[in-house]
């Protein structure tokens, strides 16, 4: 499964327009996500199929900093959707990444 995480969608001035600082913060969060995933052990029923050793959750993270377009889509089940080249680049980076890597 894959998920998209966004930050600062509503507050473009949080980093004072400093894209480098924003990118550094995104990279720090991505690294923290990988480390936190390593603390999660897969359920025992999965472990029995793969042997007695502990298996940790491994995630892949793709990041990119840039402009996006977002809006609420749907009437019956509305949800916030984010579009744009920035999102596409981050998704491609995640898909091409190795497990437990940014």
Short mmCIF file of N, CA, C and O in Angstrom, two decimals:
data_model
loop_
_atom_site.label_atom_id
_atom_site.label_comp_id
_atom_site.label_asym_id
_atom_site.label_seq_id
_atom_site.Cartn_x
_atom_site.Cartn_y
_atom_site.Cartn_z
N UNK A 1 0.84 -1.18 0.00
CA UNK A 1 0.00 0.00 0.00
C UNK A 1 0.89 1.24 0.00
O UNK A 1 2.03 1.20 0.43
N UNK A 2 0.36 2.35 -0.46
CA UNK A 2 1.13 3.59 -0.52
C UNK A 2 0.27 4.75 -0.03
O UNK A 2 -0.94 4.77 -0.25
N UNK A 3 0.91 5.70 0.60
CA UNK A 3 0.22 6.87 1.11
C UNK A 3 1.01 8.11 0.75
O UNK A 3 2.23 8.05 0.57
N UNK A 4 0.32 9.23 0.65
CA UNK A 4 0.98 10.51 0.34
C UNK A 4 0.86 11.40 1.57
O UNK A 4 -0.22 11.52 2.16
N UNK A 5 1.95 12.01 1.95
CA UNK A 5 1.97 12.93 3.08
C UNK A 5 2.34 14.31 2.56
O UNK A 5 3.27 14.46 1.78
N UNK A 6 1.59 15.31 2.95
CA UNK A 6 1.89 16.68 2.54
C UNK A 6 2.10 17.55 3.78
O UNK A 6 1.63 17.23 4.86
N UNK A 7 2.79 18.64 3.59
CA UNK A 7 3.02 19.57 4.69
C UNK A 7 2.99 21.00 4.17
O UNK A 7 3.28 21.25 3.01
N UNK A 8 2.61 21.92 5.01
CA UNK A 8 2.57 23.36 4.68
C UNK A 8 1.67 23.69 3.50
O UNK A 8 1.94 24.62 2.77
N UNK A 9 0.59 22.94 3.33
CA UNK A 9 -0.34 23.26 2.23
C UNK A 9 -1.02 24.61 2.44
O UNK A 9 -1.32 25.30 1.48
N UNK A 10 -1.25 24.96 3.67
CA UNK A 10 -2.01 26.18 3.95
C UNK A 10 -1.15 27.33 4.44
O UNK A 10 -1.63 28.43 4.57
N UNK A 11 0.11 27.08 4.73
CA UNK A 11 0.96 28.11 5.31
C UNK A 11 2.28 28.17 4.53
O UNK A 11 3.28 27.62 4.95
N UNK A 12 2.27 28.85 3.39
CA UNK A 12 3.46 28.96 2.57
C UNK A 12 4.53 29.84 3.17
O UNK A 12 5.66 29.86 2.71
N UNK A 13 4.22 30.57 4.22
CA UNK A 13 5.19 31.49 4.81
C UNK A 13 5.90 30.90 6.03
O UNK A 13 6.69 31.59 6.66
N UNK A 14 5.63 29.66 6.36
CA UNK A 14 6.21 29.08 7.57
C UNK A 14 7.73 29.10 7.54
O UNK A 14 8.38 29.34 8.53
N UNK A 15 8.31 28.86 6.39
CA UNK A 15 9.76 28.86 6.27
C UNK A 15 10.27 30.16 5.65
O UNK A 15 11.42 30.23 5.22
N UNK A 16 9.42 31.17 5.60
CA UNK A 16 9.82 32.46 5.06
C UNK A 16 10.18 32.39 3.58
O UNK A 16 10.98 33.18 3.10
N UNK A 17 9.59 31.45 2.87
CA UNK A 17 9.89 31.30 1.45
C UNK A 17 11.21 30.61 1.19
O UNK A 17 11.65 30.52 0.05
N UNK A 18 11.87 30.08 2.23
CA UNK A 18 13.16 29.41 2.08
C UNK A 18 12.92 27.95 1.70
O UNK A 18 12.62 27.11 2.53
N UNK A 19 13.08 27.65 0.41
CA UNK A 19 12.82 26.30 -0.09
C UNK A 19 13.84 25.30 0.46
O UNK A 19 13.51 24.15 0.72
N UNK A 20 15.08 25.74 0.65
CA UNK A 20 16.11 24.85 1.19
C UNK A 20 15.74 24.39 2.59
O UNK A 20 15.83 23.20 2.92
N UNK A 21 15.29 25.31 3.43
CA UNK A 21 14.88 24.95 4.79
C UNK A 21 13.68 24.01 4.76
O UNK A 21 13.62 23.04 5.51
N UNK A 22 12.73 24.29 3.87
CA UNK A 22 11.56 23.41 3.75
C UNK A 22 11.99 22.01 3.32
O UNK A 22 11.51 21.01 3.87
N UNK A 23 12.91 21.91 2.37
CA UNK A 23 13.39 20.61 1.91
C UNK A 23 14.12 19.86 3.01
O UNK A 23 13.97 18.64 3.16
N UNK A 24 14.92 20.57 3.80
CA UNK A 24 15.62 19.94 4.92
C UNK A 24 14.63 19.37 5.93
O UNK A 24 14.83 18.27 6.46
N UNK A 25 13.56 20.11 6.21
CA UNK A 25 12.55 19.64 7.15
C UNK A 25 11.80 18.42 6.62
O UNK A 25 11.49 17.48 7.37
N UNK A 26 11.51 18.41 5.32
CA UNK A 26 10.83 17.26 4.71
C UNK A 26 11.74 16.03 4.77
O UNK A 26 11.29 14.93 5.09
N UNK A 27 13.02 16.21 4.49
CA UNK A 27 13.97 15.10 4.55
C UNK A 27 14.08 14.54 5.97
O UNK A 27 14.09 13.32 6.17
N UNK A 28 14.11 15.42 6.96
CA UNK A 28 14.17 14.98 8.35
C UNK A 28 12.93 14.16 8.71
O UNK A 28 13.02 13.11 9.34
N UNK A 29 11.76 14.63 8.28
CA UNK A 29 10.53 13.90 8.56
C UNK A 29 10.54 12.54 7.87
O UNK A 29 10.15 11.53 8.46
N UNK A 30 11.02 12.48 6.63
CA UNK A 30 11.07 11.21 5.89
C UNK A 30 11.98 10.22 6.60
O UNK A 30 11.64 9.03 6.74
N UNK A 31 13.13 10.68 7.06
CA UNK A 31 14.05 9.80 7.79
C UNK A 31 13.41 9.30 9.08
O UNK A 31 13.54 8.13 9.44
N UNK A 32 12.71 10.19 9.79
CA UNK A 32 12.03 9.81 11.02
C UNK A 32 10.94 8.77 10.75
O UNK A 32 10.71 7.87 11.56
N UNK A 33 10.25 8.89 9.60
CA UNK A 33 9.21 7.92 9.23
C UNK A 33 9.81 6.53 9.04
O UNK A 33 9.25 5.53 9.50
N UNK A 34 10.96 6.46 8.35
CA UNK A 34 11.62 5.18 8.12
C UNK A 34 12.05 4.56 9.46
O UNK A 34 11.84 3.36 9.70
N UNK A 35 12.64 5.37 10.34
CA UNK A 35 13.06 4.86 11.65
C UNK A 35 11.87 4.39 12.49
O UNK A 35 11.94 3.36 13.16
N UNK A 36 10.78 5.14 12.45
CA UNK A 36 9.58 4.75 13.21
C UNK A 36 8.98 3.45 12.67
O UNK A 36 8.51 2.62 13.43
N UNK A 37 9.03 3.25 11.36
CA UNK A 37 8.50 2.02 10.76
C UNK A 37 9.30 0.81 11.23
O UNK A 37 8.74 -0.28 11.39
N UNK A 38 10.59 0.98 11.47
CA UNK A 38 11.42 -0.13 11.93
C UNK A 38 11.05 -0.58 13.34
O UNK A 38 11.42 -1.68 13.74
N UNK A 39 10.34 0.23 14.07
CA UNK A 39 9.91 -0.14 15.42
C UNK A 39 8.63 -0.97 15.42
O UNK A 39 8.23 -1.50 16.45
N UNK A 40 7.99 -1.10 14.26
CA UNK A 40 6.75 -1.85 14.14
C UNK A 40 7.08 -3.27 13.68
O UNK A 40 7.70 -3.46 12.64
N UNK A 41 6.67 -4.26 14.46
CA UNK A 41 6.91 -5.66 14.13
C UNK A 41 5.66 -6.21 13.48
O UNK A 41 4.54 -5.95 13.93
N UNK A 42 5.86 -6.98 12.42
CA UNK A 42 4.71 -7.58 11.73
C UNK A 42 4.00 -8.57 12.64
O UNK A 42 4.63 -9.19 13.51
N UNK A 43 2.68 -8.73 12.47
CA UNK A 43 1.92 -9.66 13.32
C UNK A 43 2.47 -11.09 13.23
O UNK A 43 3.04 -11.50 12.23
N UNK A 44 2.23 -11.87 14.28
CA UNK A 44 2.81 -13.21 14.38
C UNK A 44 2.33 -14.15 13.29
O UNK A 44 3.06 -15.03 12.85
N UNK A 45 1.11 -14.00 12.80
CA UNK A 45 0.63 -14.91 11.75
C UNK A 45 1.45 -14.75 10.47
O UNK A 45 1.66 -15.69 9.74
N UNK A 46 1.92 -13.57 10.21
CA UNK A 46 2.79 -13.35 9.06
C UNK A 46 4.17 -13.91 9.34
O UNK A 46 4.81 -14.49 8.48
N UNK A 47 4.63 -13.78 10.58
CA UNK A 47 5.94 -14.29 10.96
C UNK A 47 6.01 -15.81 10.80
O UNK A 47 7.03 -16.35 10.40
N UNK A 48 4.92 -16.50 11.13
CA UNK A 48 4.91 -17.96 11.03
C UNK A 48 5.13 -18.42 9.60
O UNK A 48 5.75 -19.44 9.36
N UNK A 49 4.66 -17.66 8.64
CA UNK A 49 4.84 -18.01 7.24
C UNK A 49 6.27 -17.74 6.78
O UNK A 49 6.78 -18.42 5.90
N UNK A 50 6.92 -16.76 7.38
CA UNK A 50 8.25 -16.34 6.93
C UNK A 50 9.38 -16.82 7.83
O UNK A 50 10.51 -16.44 7.63
N UNK A 51 9.10 -17.61 8.84
CA UNK A 51 10.15 -18.10 9.73
C UNK A 51 10.09 -17.45 11.08
O UNK A 51 9.31 -16.53 11.33
N UNK A 52 10.95 -17.89 12.01
CA UNK A 52 10.88 -17.43 13.40
C UNK A 52 11.48 -16.05 13.65
O UNK A 52 11.26 -15.48 14.70
N UNK A 53 12.25 -15.50 12.73
CA UNK A 53 12.89 -14.22 13.00
C UNK A 53 11.88 -13.07 12.94
O UNK A 53 10.86 -13.17 12.25
N UNK A 54 12.18 -12.01 13.66
CA UNK A 54 11.30 -10.84 13.67
C UNK A 54 11.40 -10.10 12.34
O UNK A 54 12.49 -9.87 11.84
N UNK A 55 10.27 -9.74 11.79
CA UNK A 55 10.24 -8.96 10.56
C UNK A 55 9.68 -7.58 10.88
O UNK A 55 8.62 -7.45 11.47
N UNK A 56 10.42 -6.56 10.52
CA UNK A 56 10.01 -5.19 10.77
C UNK A 56 9.33 -4.62 9.52
O UNK A 56 9.61 -5.04 8.40
N UNK A 57 8.46 -3.67 9.73
CA UNK A 57 7.81 -2.98 8.62
C UNK A 57 8.86 -2.14 7.89
O UNK A 57 9.67 -1.45 8.52
N UNK A 58 8.85 -2.24 6.58
CA UNK A 58 9.76 -1.44 5.76
C UNK A 58 8.91 -0.56 4.85
O UNK A 58 7.99 -1.05 4.20
N UNK A 59 9.24 0.72 4.81
CA UNK A 59 8.51 1.63 3.94
C UNK A 59 9.48 2.29 2.95
O UNK A 59 10.68 2.32 3.18
N UNK A 60 8.92 2.77 1.86
CA UNK A 60 9.68 3.57 0.90
C UNK A 60 9.11 4.98 0.96
O UNK A 60 7.89 5.15 1.04
N UNK A 61 9.97 5.98 0.90
CA UNK A 61 9.51 7.36 0.99
C UNK A 61 10.04 8.16 -0.18
O UNK A 61 11.24 8.14 -0.45
N UNK A 62 9.15 8.85 -0.88
CA UNK A 62 9.54 9.76 -1.94
C UNK A 62 9.19 11.17 -1.52
O UNK A 62 8.10 11.42 -0.99
N UNK A 63 10.10 12.11 -1.72
CA UNK A 63 9.84 13.49 -1.32
C UNK A 63 10.12 14.44 -2.48
O UNK A 63 10.91 14.14 -3.37
N UNK A 64 9.45 15.57 -2.45
CA UNK A 64 9.71 16.64 -3.40
C UNK A 64 9.09 17.91 -2.82
O UNK A 64 8.04 17.85 -2.19
N UNK A 65 9.73 19.03 -3.04
CA UNK A 65 9.23 20.31 -2.55
C UNK A 65 8.87 21.17 -3.75
O UNK A 65 9.66 21.30 -4.68
N UNK A 66 7.67 21.73 -3.73
CA UNK A 66 7.25 22.59 -4.83
C UNK A 66 5.78 22.93 -4.76
O UNK A 66 5.09 22.60 -3.79
N UNK A 67 5.32 23.57 -5.79
CA UNK A 67 3.92 24.03 -5.85
C UNK A 67 2.98 22.86 -6.12
O UNK A 67 3.32 21.92 -6.82
N UNK A 68 1.80 22.94 -5.52
CA UNK A 68 0.75 21.94 -5.74
C UNK A 68 -0.58 22.64 -5.91
O UNK A 68 -0.75 23.80 -5.54
N UNK A 69 -1.52 21.91 -6.46
CA UNK A 69 -2.91 22.35 -6.53
C UNK A 69 -3.72 21.37 -5.71
O UNK A 69 -3.51 20.17 -5.81
N UNK A 70 -4.61 21.89 -4.87
CA UNK A 70 -5.40 20.98 -4.05
C UNK A 70 -6.84 21.45 -3.98
O UNK A 70 -7.14 22.62 -4.24
N UNK A 71 -7.71 20.52 -3.66
CA UNK A 71 -9.12 20.84 -3.53
C UNK A 71 -9.88 19.65 -2.99
O UNK A 71 -9.37 18.54 -2.95
N UNK A 72 -11.10 19.90 -2.56
CA UNK A 72 -11.96 18.85 -2.03
C UNK A 72 -12.76 18.26 -3.19
O UNK A 72 -13.42 18.99 -3.93
N UNK A 73 -12.66 16.94 -3.35
CA UNK A 73 -13.38 16.25 -4.42
C UNK A 73 -14.41 15.32 -3.82
O UNK A 73 -14.15 14.66 -2.81
N UNK A 74 -15.55 15.25 -4.45
CA UNK A 74 -16.60 14.33 -4.03
C UNK A 74 -17.66 15.01 -3.20
O UNK A 74 -17.40 15.96 -2.47
N UNK A 75 -18.90 14.50 -3.34
CA UNK A 75 -20.03 15.03 -2.56
C UNK A 75 -20.43 14.07 -1.46
O UNK A 75 -20.61 14.46 -0.32
N UNK A 76 -20.58 12.79 -1.82
CA UNK A 76 -21.00 11.80 -0.83
C UNK A 76 -19.89 11.50 0.17
O UNK A 76 -20.14 11.38 1.37
N UNK A 77 -18.65 11.39 -0.31
CA UNK A 77 -17.51 11.12 0.55
C UNK A 77 -16.38 12.09 0.17
O UNK A 77 -15.43 11.73 -0.51
N UNK A 78 -16.50 13.34 0.58
CA UNK A 78 -15.51 14.34 0.17
C UNK A 78 -14.14 14.09 0.80
O UNK A 78 -14.04 13.65 1.94
N UNK A 79 -13.09 14.31 0.01
CA UNK A 79 -11.74 14.19 0.55
C UNK A 79 -10.83 15.18 -0.16
O UNK A 79 -11.05 15.54 -1.31
N UNK A 80 -9.81 15.59 0.57
CA UNK A 80 -8.84 16.54 0.04
C UNK A 80 -7.92 15.81 -0.92
O UNK A 80 -7.36 14.76 -0.59
N UNK A 81 -7.75 16.35 -2.12
CA UNK A 81 -6.86 15.75 -3.11
C UNK A 81 -5.81 16.77 -3.50
O UNK A 81 -6.08 17.96 -3.57
N UNK A 82 -4.60 16.28 -3.75
CA UNK A 82 -3.47 17.13 -4.09
C UNK A 82 -2.96 16.68 -5.46
O UNK A 82 -2.76 15.50 -5.70
N UNK A 83 -2.73 17.65 -6.36
CA UNK A 83 -2.30 17.36 -7.71
C UNK A 83 -1.08 18.19 -8.07
O UNK A 83 -0.80 19.19 -7.44
N UNK A 84 -0.40 17.79 -9.12
CA UNK A 84 0.67 18.60 -9.67
C UNK A 84 1.95 17.82 -9.90
O UNK A 84 2.10 16.68 -9.47
N UNK A 85 2.87 18.46 -10.58
CA UNK A 85 4.16 17.84 -10.89
C UNK A 85 4.90 17.45 -9.62
O UNK A 85 5.54 16.39 -9.56
N UNK A 86 4.82 18.27 -8.59
CA UNK A 86 5.49 17.97 -7.32
C UNK A 86 5.02 16.64 -6.76
O UNK A 86 5.83 15.82 -6.32
N UNK A 87 3.73 16.41 -6.77
CA UNK A 87 3.16 15.16 -6.26
C UNK A 87 3.60 13.99 -7.14
O UNK A 87 3.98 12.93 -6.64
N UNK A 88 3.57 14.17 -8.45
CA UNK A 88 3.96 13.10 -9.38
C UNK A 88 5.43 12.72 -9.20
O UNK A 88 5.78 11.54 -9.21
N UNK A 89 6.32 13.71 -9.03
CA UNK A 89 7.74 13.43 -8.84
C UNK A 89 7.95 12.66 -7.54
O UNK A 89 8.69 11.67 -7.50
N UNK A 90 7.30 13.08 -6.46
CA UNK A 90 7.44 12.38 -5.18
C UNK A 90 6.93 10.94 -5.29
O UNK A 90 7.55 10.01 -4.76
N UNK A 91 5.82 10.75 -5.99
CA UNK A 91 5.27 9.40 -6.16
C UNK A 91 6.21 8.52 -6.96
O UNK A 91 6.43 7.35 -6.61
N UNK A 92 6.81 9.04 -8.01
CA UNK A 92 7.76 8.26 -8.82
C UNK A 92 9.02 7.93 -8.02
O UNK A 92 9.57 6.84 -8.14
N UNK A 93 9.46 8.86 -7.20
CA UNK A 93 10.64 8.60 -6.36
C UNK A 93 10.34 7.47 -5.36
O UNK A 93 11.18 6.61 -5.12
N UNK A 94 9.15 7.49 -4.79
CA UNK A 94 8.76 6.43 -3.84
C UNK A 94 8.69 5.09 -4.55
O UNK A 94 9.17 4.08 -4.05
N UNK A 95 8.11 5.06 -5.75
CA UNK A 95 7.95 3.80 -6.48
C UNK A 95 9.29 3.20 -6.88
O UNK A 95 9.45 1.98 -6.94
N UNK A 96 10.28 4.05 -7.17
CA UNK A 96 11.59 3.58 -7.61
C UNK A 96 12.56 3.32 -6.46
O UNK A 96 13.64 2.79 -6.67
N UNK A 97 12.13 3.66 -5.25
CA UNK A 97 13.01 3.54 -4.08
C UNK A 97 13.11 2.09 -3.61
O UNK A 97 12.24 1.28 -3.85
N UNK A 98 14.19 1.81 -2.90
CA UNK A 98 14.34 0.52 -2.24
C UNK A 98 13.69 0.60 -0.87
O UNK A 98 13.54 1.68 -0.31
N UNK A 99 13.27 -0.54 -0.29
CA UNK A 99 12.64 -0.53 1.04
C UNK A 99 13.53 0.13 2.09
O UNK A 99 14.77 -0.02 2.06
N UNK A 100 12.92 0.87 2.97
CA UNK A 100 13.58 1.58 4.08
C UNK A 100 14.54 2.65 3.59
O UNK A 100 15.54 2.94 4.21
N UNK A 101 14.22 3.24 2.46
CA UNK A 101 15.04 4.31 1.88
C UNK A 101 14.18 5.51 1.57
O UNK A 101 13.00 5.43 1.33
N UNK A 102 14.85 6.67 1.54
CA UNK A 102 14.19 7.92 1.15
C UNK A 102 14.65 8.24 -0.26
O UNK A 102 15.82 8.17 -0.58
#
